[in-house]
Short mmCIF file of C-alpha atoms in Angstrom, two decimals:
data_model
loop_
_atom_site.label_atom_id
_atom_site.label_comp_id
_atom_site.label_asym_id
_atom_site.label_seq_id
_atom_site.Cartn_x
_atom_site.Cartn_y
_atom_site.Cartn_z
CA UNK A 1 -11.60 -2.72 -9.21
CA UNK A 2 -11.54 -2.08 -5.57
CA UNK A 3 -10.64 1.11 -4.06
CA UNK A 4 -9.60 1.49 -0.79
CA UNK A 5 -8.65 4.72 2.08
CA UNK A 6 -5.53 6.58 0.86
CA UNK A 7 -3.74 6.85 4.55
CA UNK A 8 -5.14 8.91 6.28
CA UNK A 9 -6.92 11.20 4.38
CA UNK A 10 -10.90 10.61 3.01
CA UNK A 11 -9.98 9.49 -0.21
CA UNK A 12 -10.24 6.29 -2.03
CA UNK A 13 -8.03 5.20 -4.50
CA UNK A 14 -8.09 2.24 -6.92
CA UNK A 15 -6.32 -0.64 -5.49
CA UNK A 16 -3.63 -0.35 -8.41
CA UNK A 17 -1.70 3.03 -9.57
CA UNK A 18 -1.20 3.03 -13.29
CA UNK A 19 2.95 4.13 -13.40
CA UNK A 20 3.27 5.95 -16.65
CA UNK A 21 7.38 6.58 -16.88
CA UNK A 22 7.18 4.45 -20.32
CA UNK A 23 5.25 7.14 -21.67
CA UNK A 24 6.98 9.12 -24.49
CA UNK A 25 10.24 6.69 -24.88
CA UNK A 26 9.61 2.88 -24.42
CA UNK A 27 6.17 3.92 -25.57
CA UNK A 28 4.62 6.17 -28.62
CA UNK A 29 1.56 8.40 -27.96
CA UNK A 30 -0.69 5.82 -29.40
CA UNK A 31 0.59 2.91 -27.40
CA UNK A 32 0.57 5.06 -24.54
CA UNK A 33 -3.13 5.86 -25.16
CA UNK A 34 -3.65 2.28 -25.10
CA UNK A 35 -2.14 1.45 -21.88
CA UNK A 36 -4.04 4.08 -20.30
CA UNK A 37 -7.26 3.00 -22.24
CA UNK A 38 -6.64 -0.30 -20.79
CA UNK A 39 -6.14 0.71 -17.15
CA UNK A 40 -8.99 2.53 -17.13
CA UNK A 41 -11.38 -0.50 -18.50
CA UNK A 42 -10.36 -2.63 -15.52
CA UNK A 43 -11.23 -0.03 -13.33
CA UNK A 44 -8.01 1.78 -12.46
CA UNK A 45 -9.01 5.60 -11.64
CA UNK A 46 -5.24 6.92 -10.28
CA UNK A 47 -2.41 7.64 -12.43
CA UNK A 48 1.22 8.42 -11.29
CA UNK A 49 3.55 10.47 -13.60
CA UNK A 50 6.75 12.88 -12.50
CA UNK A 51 8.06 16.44 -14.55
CA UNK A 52 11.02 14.38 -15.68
CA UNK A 53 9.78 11.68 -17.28
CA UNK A 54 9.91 9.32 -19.58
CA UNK A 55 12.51 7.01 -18.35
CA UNK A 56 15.62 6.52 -19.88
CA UNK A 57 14.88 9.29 -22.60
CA UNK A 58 17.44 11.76 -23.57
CA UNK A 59 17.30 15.37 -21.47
CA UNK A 60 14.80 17.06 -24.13
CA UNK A 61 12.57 14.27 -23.69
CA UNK A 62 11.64 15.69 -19.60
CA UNK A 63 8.17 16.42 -19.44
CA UNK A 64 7.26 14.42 -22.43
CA UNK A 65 5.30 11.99 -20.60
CA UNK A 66 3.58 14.43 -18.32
CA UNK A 67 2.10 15.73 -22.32
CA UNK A 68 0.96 12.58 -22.91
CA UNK A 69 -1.18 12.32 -19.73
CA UNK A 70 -2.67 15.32 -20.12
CA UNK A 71 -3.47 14.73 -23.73
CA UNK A 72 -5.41 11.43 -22.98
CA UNK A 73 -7.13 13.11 -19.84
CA UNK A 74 -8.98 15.86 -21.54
CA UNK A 75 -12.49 16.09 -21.50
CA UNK A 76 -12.24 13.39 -18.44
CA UNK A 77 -10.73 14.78 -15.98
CA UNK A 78 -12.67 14.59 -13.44
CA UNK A 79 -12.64 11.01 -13.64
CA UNK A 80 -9.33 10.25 -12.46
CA UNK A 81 -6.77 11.15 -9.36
CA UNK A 82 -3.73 12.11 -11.31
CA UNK A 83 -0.35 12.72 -9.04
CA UNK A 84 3.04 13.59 -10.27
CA UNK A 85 6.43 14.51 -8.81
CA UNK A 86 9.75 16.69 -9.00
CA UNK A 87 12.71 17.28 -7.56
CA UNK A 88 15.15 15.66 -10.62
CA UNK A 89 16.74 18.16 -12.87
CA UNK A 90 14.23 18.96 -15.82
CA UNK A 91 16.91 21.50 -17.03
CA UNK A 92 20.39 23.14 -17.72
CA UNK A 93 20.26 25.47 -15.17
CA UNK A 94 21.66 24.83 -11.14
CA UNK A 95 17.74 25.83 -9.78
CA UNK A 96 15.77 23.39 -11.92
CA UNK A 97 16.28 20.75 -9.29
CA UNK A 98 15.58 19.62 -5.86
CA UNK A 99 12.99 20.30 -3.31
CA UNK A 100 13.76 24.39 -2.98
CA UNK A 101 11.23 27.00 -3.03
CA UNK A 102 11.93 28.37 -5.83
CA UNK A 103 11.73 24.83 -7.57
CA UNK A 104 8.44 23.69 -6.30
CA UNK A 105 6.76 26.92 -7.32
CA UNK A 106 8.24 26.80 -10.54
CA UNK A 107 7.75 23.01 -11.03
CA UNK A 108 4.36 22.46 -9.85
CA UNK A 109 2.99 25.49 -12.65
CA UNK A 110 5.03 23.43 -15.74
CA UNK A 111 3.43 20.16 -14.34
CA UNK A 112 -0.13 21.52 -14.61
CA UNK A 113 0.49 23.17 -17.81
CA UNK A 114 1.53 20.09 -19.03
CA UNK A 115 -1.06 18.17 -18.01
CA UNK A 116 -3.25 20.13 -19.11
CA UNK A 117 -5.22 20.90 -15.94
CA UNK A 118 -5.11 23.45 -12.88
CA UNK A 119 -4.47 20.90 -10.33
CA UNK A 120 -3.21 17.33 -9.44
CA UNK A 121 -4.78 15.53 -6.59
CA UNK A 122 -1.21 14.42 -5.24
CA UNK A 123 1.93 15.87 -5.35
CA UNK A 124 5.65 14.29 -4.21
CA UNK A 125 8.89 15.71 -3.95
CA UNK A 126 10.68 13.01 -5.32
CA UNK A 127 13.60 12.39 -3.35
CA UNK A 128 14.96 13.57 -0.14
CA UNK A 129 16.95 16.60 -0.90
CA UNK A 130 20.12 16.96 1.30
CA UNK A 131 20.67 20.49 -0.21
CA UNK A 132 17.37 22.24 1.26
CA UNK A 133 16.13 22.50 4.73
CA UNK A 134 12.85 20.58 4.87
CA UNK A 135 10.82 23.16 6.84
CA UNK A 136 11.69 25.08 3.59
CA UNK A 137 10.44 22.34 1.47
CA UNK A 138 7.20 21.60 3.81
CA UNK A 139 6.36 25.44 3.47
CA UNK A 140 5.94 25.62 -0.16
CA UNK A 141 4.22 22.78 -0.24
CA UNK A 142 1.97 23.83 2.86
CA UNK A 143 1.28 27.13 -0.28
CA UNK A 144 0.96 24.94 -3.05
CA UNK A 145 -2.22 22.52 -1.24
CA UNK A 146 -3.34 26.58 -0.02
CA UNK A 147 -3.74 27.42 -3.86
CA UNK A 148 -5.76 25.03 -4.85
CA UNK A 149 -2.93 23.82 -7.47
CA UNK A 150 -2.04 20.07 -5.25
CA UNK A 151 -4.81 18.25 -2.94
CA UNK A 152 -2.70 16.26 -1.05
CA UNK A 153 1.33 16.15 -0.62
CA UNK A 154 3.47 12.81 -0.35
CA UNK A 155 7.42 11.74 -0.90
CA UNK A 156 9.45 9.43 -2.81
CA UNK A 157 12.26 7.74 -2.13
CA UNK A 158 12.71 8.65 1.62
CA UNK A 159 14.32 6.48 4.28
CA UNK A 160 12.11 6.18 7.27
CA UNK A 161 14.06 8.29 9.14
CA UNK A 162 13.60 10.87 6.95
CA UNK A 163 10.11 10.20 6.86
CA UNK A 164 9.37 10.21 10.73
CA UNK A 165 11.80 13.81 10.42
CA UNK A 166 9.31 15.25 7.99
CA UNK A 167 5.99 14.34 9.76
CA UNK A 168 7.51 15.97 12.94
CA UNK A 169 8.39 18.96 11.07
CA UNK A 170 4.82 19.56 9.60
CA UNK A 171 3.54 18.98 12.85
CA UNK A 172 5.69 21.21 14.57
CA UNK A 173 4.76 23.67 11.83
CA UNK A 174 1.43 23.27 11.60
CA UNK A 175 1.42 22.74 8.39
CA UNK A 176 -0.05 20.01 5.34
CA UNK A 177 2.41 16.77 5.86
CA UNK A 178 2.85 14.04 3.48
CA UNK A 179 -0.14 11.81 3.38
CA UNK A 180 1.82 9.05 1.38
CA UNK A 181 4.92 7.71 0.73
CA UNK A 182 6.06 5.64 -2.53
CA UNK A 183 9.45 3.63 -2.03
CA UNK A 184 10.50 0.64 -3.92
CA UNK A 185 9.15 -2.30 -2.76
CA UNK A 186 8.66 -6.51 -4.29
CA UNK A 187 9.55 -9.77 -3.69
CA UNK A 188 13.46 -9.11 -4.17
CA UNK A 189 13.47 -5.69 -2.40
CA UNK A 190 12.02 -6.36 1.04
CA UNK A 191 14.18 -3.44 3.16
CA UNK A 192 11.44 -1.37 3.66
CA UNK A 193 9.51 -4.16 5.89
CA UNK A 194 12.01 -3.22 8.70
CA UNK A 195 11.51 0.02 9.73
CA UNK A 196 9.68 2.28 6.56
CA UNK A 197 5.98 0.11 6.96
CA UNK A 198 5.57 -0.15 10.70
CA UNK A 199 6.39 3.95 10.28
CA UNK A 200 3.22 4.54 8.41
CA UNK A 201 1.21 2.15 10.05
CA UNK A 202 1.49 3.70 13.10
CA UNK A 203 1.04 7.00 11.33
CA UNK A 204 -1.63 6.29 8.90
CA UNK A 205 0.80 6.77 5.81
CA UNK A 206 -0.43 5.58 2.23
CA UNK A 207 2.09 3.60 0.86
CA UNK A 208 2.43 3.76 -3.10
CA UNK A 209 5.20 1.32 -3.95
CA UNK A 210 6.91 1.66 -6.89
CA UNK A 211 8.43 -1.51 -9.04
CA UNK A 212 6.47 -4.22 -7.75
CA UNK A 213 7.58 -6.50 -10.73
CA UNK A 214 11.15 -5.33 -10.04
CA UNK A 215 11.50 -3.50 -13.15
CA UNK A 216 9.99 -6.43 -15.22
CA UNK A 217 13.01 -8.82 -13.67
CA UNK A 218 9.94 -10.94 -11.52
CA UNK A 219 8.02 -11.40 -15.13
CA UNK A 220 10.53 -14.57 -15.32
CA UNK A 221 11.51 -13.55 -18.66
CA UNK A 222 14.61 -12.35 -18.43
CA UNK A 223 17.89 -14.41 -18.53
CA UNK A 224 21.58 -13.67 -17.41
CA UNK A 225 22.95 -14.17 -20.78
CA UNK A 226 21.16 -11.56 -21.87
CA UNK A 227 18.38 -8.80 -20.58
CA UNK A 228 15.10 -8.42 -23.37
CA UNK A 229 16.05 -5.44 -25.49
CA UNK A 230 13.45 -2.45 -25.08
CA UNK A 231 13.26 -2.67 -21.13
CA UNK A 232 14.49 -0.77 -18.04
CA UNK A 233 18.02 -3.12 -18.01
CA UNK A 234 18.78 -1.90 -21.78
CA UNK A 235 17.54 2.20 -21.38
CA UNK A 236 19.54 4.58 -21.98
CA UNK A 237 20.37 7.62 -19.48
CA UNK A 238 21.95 5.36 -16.90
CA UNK A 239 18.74 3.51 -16.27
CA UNK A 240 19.98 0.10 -17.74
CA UNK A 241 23.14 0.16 -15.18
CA UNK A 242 20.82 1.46 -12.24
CA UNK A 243 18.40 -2.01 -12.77
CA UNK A 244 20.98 -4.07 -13.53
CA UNK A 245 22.91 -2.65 -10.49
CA UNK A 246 19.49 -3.97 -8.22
CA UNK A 247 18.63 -7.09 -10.03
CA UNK A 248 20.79 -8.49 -12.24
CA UNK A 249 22.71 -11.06 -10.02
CA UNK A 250 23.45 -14.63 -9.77
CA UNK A 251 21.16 -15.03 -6.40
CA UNK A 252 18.48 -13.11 -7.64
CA UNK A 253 17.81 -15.12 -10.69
CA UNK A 254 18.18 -18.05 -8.39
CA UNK A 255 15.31 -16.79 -6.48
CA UNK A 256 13.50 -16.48 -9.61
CA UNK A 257 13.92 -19.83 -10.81
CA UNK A 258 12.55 -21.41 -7.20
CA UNK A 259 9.71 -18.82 -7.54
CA UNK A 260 8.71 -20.44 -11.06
CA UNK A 261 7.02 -23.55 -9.45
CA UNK A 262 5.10 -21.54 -6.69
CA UNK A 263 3.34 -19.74 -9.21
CA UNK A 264 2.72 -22.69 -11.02
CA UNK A 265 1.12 -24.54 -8.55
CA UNK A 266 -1.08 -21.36 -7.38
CA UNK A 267 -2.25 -21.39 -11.26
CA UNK A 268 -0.68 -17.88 -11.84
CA UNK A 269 1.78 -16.35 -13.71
CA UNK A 270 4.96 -15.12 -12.00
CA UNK A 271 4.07 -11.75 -12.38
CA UNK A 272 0.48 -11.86 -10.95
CA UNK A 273 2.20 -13.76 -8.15
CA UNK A 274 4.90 -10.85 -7.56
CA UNK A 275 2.33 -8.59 -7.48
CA UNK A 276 -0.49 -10.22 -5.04
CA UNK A 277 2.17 -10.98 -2.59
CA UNK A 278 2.23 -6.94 -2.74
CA UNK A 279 -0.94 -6.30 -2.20
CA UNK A 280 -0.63 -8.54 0.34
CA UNK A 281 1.31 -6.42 3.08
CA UNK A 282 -1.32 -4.72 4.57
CA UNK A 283 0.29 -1.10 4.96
CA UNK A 284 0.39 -1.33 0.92
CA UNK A 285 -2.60 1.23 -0.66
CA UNK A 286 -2.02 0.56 -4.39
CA UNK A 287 1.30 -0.93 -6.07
CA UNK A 288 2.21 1.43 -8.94
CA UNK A 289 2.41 -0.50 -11.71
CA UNK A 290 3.45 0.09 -15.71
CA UNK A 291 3.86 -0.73 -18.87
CA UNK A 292 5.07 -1.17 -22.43
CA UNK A 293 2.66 -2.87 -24.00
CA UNK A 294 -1.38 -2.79 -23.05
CA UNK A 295 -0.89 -6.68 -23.02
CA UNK A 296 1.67 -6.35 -20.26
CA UNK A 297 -1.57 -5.31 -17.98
CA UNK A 298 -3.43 -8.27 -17.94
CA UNK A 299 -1.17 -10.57 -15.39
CA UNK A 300 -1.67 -7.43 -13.18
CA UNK A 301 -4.64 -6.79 -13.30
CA UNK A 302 -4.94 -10.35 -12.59
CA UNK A 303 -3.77 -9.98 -9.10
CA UNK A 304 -6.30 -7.86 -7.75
CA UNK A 305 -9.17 -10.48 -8.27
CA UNK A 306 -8.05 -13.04 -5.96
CA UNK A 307 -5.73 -12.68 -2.90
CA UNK A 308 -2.47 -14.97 -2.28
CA UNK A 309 -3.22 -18.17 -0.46
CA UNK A 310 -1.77 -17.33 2.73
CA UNK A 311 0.49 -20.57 2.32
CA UNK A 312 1.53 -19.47 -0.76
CA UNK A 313 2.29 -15.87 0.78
CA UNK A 314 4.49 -18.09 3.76
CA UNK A 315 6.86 -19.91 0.62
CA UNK A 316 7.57 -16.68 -0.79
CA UNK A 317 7.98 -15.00 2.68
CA UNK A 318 10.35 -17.77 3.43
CA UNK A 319 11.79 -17.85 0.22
CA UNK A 320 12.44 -14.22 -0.10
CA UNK A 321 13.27 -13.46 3.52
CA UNK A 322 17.35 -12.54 2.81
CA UNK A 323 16.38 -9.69 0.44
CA UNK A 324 14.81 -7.65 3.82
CA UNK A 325 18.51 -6.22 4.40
CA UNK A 326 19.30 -4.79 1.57
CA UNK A 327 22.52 -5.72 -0.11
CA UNK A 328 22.61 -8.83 1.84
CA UNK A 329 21.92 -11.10 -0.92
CA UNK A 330 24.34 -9.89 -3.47
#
């Protein structure tokens, strides 16, 4: 597996992120073993989690993933980059959310006892919180890399104006910025292109994009009658209507269907296609990328030992080029 710079920074990551919000729900203990057994065979060294996973589980469920991790990782620590997130609510009470203080301090300490360990090597705020001033949220952060309990500090979910806010904040404050990003980003999703990548290019931002395979919707499997039972478009918790609300239209299954032969005629499955035209975009660091079943790895894995042919790359970039504004294609 190749591992390349993460931003800015010194450190080298594995060209894929193992995405672990299955864990606990869609996924036992033992299957989640698996999965990570799996990823770590084919090289994969950096592992993405968040305090409110699994996915789709019911509130007592938070953290439950985050368990699982840890559980695998003892006694081998030290052999893998392990970052998690928070800023979702975790509990019942109006403070166990968002990107406060009083959160992060009292997030970051669950995480690790969770995990199992007395640091992570990256850790995101997982949203933009409109509630909390973000010199406040930059400052605790700026104490939890001073502790010794995060590395490095990134953000999910942030428009690039939000972004480009933050970094100028840090700066202004002299204090540790975000070092990576990790937005949505694949073949049906392209929004980000626009103004998000040429942000951290010019900054030296790792990007860690989340739902490369579009939730499973650019595995070709699924059908508009009706979505496979067991993943993201039948969850519970409001995931099933969030995916369906990004993917599950008429055009977008279209695109899908003119995808098919591309991928044929590279040799590849769908999915590895979906997910070397990713790797493809050269502000991408490592696609985070998950599972169900171990099996589910291998057309993954896949992608990362031979690039797209660049005239492939141009189909799908031609193909796909509506879905860079947004709602556009709905």
């Amino acid at each position: 597996m190749q591992h390349v710079r993460f931003g800015r920074t010194g450190l080298r990551v594995s060209r894929l992120c193992l995405g672990t919000m299955t864990f606990g729900h869609q996924c036992d203990e033992e299957t989640s073993f698996a999965i990570m057994d799996t990823a770590a065979e084919a090289g994969i060294d950096f592992f993405d989690t968040a305090d409110m996973y699994p996915l789709g589980g019911p509130p007592e469920s938070f953290g439950r993933t985050e368990e699982i991790v840890g559980k695998w990782l003892k006694g081998r620590r030290d052999d893998y980059l392990v970052a998690t997130k928070c800023f979702f609510p975790t509990g019942r009470r109006a403070w166990e959310s968002g990107s406060s203080r009083h959160n992060i301090m009292r997030s970051i300490d669950l995480s690790l006892k969770r995990l199992g360990t007395d640091h992570v090597d990256l850790y995101q705020v997982h949203s933009w919180d409109t509630g909390t001033r973000i010199d406040e949220t930059l400052l605790a952060l700026e104490d939890v890399v001073k502790s010794g309990k995060a590395r490095y500090v990134g953000c999910s979910n942030f428009l690039a104006y939000q972004l480009a806010r933050s970094l100028g904040r840090a700066e202004a404050l002299r204090v540790t910025g975000f070092e990576c990003v990790q937005p949505r980003y694949n073949m049906l999703f392209r929004e980000n292109e626009r103004e998000m990548f040429p942000l951290c290019a010019e900054d030296g931002i790792a990007v860690i994009p989340y739902n490369p395979l579009a939730g499973g919707f650019l595995t070709g499997k699924h059908r508009p009658e009706a979505p496979i039972d067991g993943g993201r478009f039948t969850l519970g918790a409001g995931t099933a209507e969030r995916y369906r609300d990004r993917y599950w239209h008429d055009r977008m299954f279209a695109t899908v269907d003119a995808l098919r032969p591309i991928a044929a005629e590279a040799g590849v499955s769908l999915a590895t296609l979906a997910v070397q035209w990713v790797l493809a975009n050269p502000v991408v660091t490592a696609p985070i990328v998950g599972a169900s079943r171990p099996e589910q790895l291998a057309d993954v894995i896949a992608a990362t030992r031979a690039s797209i042919d660049p005239d492939v790359k141009a189909r799908v970039d031609e193909l796909t080029h509506e879905y860079r504004f947004g709602d556009a294609a709905r």
